[in-house]
PDB file of C-alpha atoms in Angstrom:
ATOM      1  CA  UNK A 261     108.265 109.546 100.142  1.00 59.00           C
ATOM      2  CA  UNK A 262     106.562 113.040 101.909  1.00 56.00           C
ATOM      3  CA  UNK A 263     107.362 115.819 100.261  1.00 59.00           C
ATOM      4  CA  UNK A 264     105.379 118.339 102.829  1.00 53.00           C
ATOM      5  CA  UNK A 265     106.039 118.168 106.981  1.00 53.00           C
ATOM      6  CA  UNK A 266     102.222 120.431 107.225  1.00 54.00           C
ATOM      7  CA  UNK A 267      99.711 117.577 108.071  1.00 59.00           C
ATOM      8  CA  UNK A 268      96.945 118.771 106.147  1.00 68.00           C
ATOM      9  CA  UNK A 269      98.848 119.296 102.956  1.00 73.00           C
ATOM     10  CA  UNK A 270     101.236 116.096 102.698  1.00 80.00           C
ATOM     11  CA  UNK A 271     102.206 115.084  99.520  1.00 84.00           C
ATOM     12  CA  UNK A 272     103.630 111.844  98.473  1.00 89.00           C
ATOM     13  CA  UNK A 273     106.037 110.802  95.841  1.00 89.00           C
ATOM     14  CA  UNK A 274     104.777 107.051  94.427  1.00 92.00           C
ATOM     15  CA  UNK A 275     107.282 105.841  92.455  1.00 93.00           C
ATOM     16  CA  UNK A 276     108.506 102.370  90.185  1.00 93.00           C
ATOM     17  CA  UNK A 277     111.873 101.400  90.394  1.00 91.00           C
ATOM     18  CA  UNK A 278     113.001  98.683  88.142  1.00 89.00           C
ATOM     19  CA  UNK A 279     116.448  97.204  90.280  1.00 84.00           C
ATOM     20  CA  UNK A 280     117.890  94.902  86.636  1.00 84.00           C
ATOM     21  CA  UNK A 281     118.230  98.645  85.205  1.00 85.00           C
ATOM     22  CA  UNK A 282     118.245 100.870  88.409  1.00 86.00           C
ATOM     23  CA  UNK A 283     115.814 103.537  86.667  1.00 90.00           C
ATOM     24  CA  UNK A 284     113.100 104.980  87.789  1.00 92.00           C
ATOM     25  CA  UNK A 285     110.237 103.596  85.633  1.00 93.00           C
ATOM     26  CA  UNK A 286     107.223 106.030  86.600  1.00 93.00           C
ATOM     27  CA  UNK A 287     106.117 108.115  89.233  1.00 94.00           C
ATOM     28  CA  UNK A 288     103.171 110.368  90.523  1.00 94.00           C
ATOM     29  CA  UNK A 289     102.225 113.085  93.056  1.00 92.00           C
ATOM     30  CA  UNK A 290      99.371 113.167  95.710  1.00 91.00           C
ATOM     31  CA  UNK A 291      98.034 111.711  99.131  1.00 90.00           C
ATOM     32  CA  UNK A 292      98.929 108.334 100.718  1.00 90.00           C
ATOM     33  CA  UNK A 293      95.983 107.043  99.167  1.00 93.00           C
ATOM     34  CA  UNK A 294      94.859 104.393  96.923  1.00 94.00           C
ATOM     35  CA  UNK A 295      93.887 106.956  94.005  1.00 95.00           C
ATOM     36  CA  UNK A 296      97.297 108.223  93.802  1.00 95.00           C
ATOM     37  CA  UNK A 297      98.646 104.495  93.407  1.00 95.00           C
ATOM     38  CA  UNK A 298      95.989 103.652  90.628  1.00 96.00           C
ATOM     39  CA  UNK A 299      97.158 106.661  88.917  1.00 95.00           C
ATOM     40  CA  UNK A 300     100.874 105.242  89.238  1.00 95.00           C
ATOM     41  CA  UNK A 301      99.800 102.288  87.701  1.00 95.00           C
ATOM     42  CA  UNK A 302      98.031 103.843  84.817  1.00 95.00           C
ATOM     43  CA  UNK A 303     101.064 105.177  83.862  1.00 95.00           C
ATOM     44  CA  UNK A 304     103.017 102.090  84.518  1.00 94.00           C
ATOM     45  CA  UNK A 305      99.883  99.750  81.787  1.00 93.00           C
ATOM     46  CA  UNK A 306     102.239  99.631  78.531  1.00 93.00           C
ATOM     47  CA  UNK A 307     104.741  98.661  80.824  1.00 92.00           C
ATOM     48  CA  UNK A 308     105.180  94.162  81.292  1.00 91.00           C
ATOM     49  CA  UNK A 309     106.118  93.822  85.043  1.00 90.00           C
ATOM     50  CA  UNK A 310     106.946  90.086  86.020  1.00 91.00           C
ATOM     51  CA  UNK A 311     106.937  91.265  90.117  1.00 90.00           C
ATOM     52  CA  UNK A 312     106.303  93.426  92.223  1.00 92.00           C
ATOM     53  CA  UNK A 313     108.325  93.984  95.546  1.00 91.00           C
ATOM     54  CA  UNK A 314     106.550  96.299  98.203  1.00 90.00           C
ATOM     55  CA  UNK A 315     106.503  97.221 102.246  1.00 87.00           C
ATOM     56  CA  UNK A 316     103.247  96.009 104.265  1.00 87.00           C
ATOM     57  CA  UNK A 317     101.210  99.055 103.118  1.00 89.00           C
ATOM     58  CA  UNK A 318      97.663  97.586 102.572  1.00 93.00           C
ATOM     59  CA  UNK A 319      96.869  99.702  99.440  1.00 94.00           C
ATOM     60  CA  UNK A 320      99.463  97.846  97.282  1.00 92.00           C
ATOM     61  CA  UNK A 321      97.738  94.203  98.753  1.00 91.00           C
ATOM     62  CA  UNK A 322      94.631  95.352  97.116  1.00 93.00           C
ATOM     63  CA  UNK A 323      95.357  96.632  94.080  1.00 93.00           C
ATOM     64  CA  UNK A 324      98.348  94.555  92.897  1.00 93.00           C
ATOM     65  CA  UNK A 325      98.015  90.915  91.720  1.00 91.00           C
ATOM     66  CA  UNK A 326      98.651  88.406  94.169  1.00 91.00           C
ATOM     67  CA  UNK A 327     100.898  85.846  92.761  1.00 93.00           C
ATOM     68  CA  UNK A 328     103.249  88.530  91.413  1.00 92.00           C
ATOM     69  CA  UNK A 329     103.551  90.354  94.843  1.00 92.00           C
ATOM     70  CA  UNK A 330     106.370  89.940  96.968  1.00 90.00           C
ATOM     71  CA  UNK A 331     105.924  91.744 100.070  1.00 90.00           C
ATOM     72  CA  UNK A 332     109.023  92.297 102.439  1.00 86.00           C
ATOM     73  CA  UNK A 333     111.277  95.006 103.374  1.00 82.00           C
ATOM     74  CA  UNK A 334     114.039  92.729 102.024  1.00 81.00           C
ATOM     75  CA  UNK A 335     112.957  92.969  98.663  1.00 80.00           C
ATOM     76  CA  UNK A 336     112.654  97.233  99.172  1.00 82.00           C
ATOM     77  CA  UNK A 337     116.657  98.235 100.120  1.00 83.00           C
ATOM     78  CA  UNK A 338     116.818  99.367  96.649  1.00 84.00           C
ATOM     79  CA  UNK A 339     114.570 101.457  96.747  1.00 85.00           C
ATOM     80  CA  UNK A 340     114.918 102.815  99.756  1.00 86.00           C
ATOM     81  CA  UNK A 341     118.578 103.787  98.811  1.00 86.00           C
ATOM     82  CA  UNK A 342     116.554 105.795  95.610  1.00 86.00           C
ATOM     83  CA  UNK A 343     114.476 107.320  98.384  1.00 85.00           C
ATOM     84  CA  UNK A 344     117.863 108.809 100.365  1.00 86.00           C
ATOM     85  CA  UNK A 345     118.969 109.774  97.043  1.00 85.00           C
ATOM     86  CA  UNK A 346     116.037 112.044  96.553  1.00 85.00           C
ATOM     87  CA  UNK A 347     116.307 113.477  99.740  1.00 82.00           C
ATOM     88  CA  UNK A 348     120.084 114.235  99.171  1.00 83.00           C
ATOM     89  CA  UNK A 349     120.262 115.152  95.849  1.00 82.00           C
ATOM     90  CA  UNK A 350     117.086 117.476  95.775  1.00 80.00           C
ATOM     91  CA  UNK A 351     117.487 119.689  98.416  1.00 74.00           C
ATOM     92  CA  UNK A 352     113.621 121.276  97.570  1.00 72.00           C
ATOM     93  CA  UNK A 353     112.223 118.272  98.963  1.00 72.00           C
ATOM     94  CA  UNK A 354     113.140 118.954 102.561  1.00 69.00           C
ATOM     95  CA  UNK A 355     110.913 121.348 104.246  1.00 65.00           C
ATOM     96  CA  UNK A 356     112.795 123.660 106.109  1.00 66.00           C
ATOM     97  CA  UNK A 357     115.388 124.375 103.311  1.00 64.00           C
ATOM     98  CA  UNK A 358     115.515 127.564 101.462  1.00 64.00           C
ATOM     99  CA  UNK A 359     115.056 126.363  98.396  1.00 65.00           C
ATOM    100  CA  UNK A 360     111.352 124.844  99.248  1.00 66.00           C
ATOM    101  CA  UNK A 361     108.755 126.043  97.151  1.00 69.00           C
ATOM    102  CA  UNK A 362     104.987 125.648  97.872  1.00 74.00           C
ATOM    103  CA  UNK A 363     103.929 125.272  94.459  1.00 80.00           C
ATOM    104  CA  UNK A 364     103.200 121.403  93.664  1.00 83.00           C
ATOM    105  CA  UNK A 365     103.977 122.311  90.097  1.00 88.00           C
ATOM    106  CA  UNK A 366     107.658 123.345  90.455  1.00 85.00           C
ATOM    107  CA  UNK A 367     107.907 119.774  92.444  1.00 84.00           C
ATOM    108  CA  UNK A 368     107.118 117.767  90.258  1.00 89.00           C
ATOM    109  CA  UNK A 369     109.330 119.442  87.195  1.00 90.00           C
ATOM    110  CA  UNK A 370     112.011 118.923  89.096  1.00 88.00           C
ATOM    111  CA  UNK A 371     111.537 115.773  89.969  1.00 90.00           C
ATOM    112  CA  UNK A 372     111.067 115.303  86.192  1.00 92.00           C
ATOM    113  CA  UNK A 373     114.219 116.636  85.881  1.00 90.00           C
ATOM    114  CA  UNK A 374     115.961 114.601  87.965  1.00 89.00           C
ATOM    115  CA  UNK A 375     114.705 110.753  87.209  1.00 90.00           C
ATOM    116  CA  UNK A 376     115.354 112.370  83.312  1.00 91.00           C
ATOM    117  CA  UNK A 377     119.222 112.988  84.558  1.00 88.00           C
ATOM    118  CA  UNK A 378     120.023 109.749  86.511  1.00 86.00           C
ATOM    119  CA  UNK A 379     118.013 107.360  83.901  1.00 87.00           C
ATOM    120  CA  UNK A 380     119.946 109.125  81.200  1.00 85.00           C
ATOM    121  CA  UNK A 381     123.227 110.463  82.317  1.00 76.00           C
ATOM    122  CA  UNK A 382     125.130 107.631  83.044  1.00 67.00           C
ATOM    123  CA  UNK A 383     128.194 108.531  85.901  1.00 64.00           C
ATOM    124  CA  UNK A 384     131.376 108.413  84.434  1.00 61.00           C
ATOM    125  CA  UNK A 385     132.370 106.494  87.874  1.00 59.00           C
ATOM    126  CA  UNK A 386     131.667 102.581  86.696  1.00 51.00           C
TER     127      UNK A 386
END
């Protein structure tokens, strides 16, 4: 998910999503790159994944194991409803809002903030 609409200074929001308990399971800031998805994956080591469920994007073919990669945008509505939640919910994520700020720093604290609030606040709607 882009987090900056300036070319040269697009940042991306890598994120795990486990769908059995719809929480956010790690996440990282940085450019589209393969560097930023190692770093996602560091964080993600202590962590047993049985699958993986990704988009075409050739960086997760190469660094994910192969017969524990499913690869459709089938397998991704989840997550792409998290990713319309993050643009709703956190208004500082949209460019041309008020509310941006250009410091990467205040990003990703509030991000923090919010995966800490909907993997630990439960809604009282069931």
């Amino acid at each position: 998910m882009e987090l900056c609409r300036i070319k040269k200074k697009k940042v991306w929001l890598i994120y795990a999503y486990s769908h059995e308990d719809q929480e956010i399971i790690g996440f990282t800031l940085g450019k589209r790159n393969a560097k930023t998805f190692q770093n996602l994956l560091v964080k993600l080591k202590d962590i047993t994944i049985d699958f993986y469920c990704t988009d075409l994007w050739e960086v997760f073919s190469a660094a994910l194991p192969y017969d524990s990669h499913i690869i459709g945008k089938q397998f991704t509505k989840a997550i792409e409803g998290m990713n319309t939640c993050f643009r709703t919910r956190i208004r500082r994520l949209m460019r041309r809002t008020v509310c941006f700020s250009k410091k990467l720093k205040y990003h990703y604290a509030m991000i923090k903030l919010f995966i800490y609030h909907r993997n630990f606040n439960p809604s009282y709607i069931l």
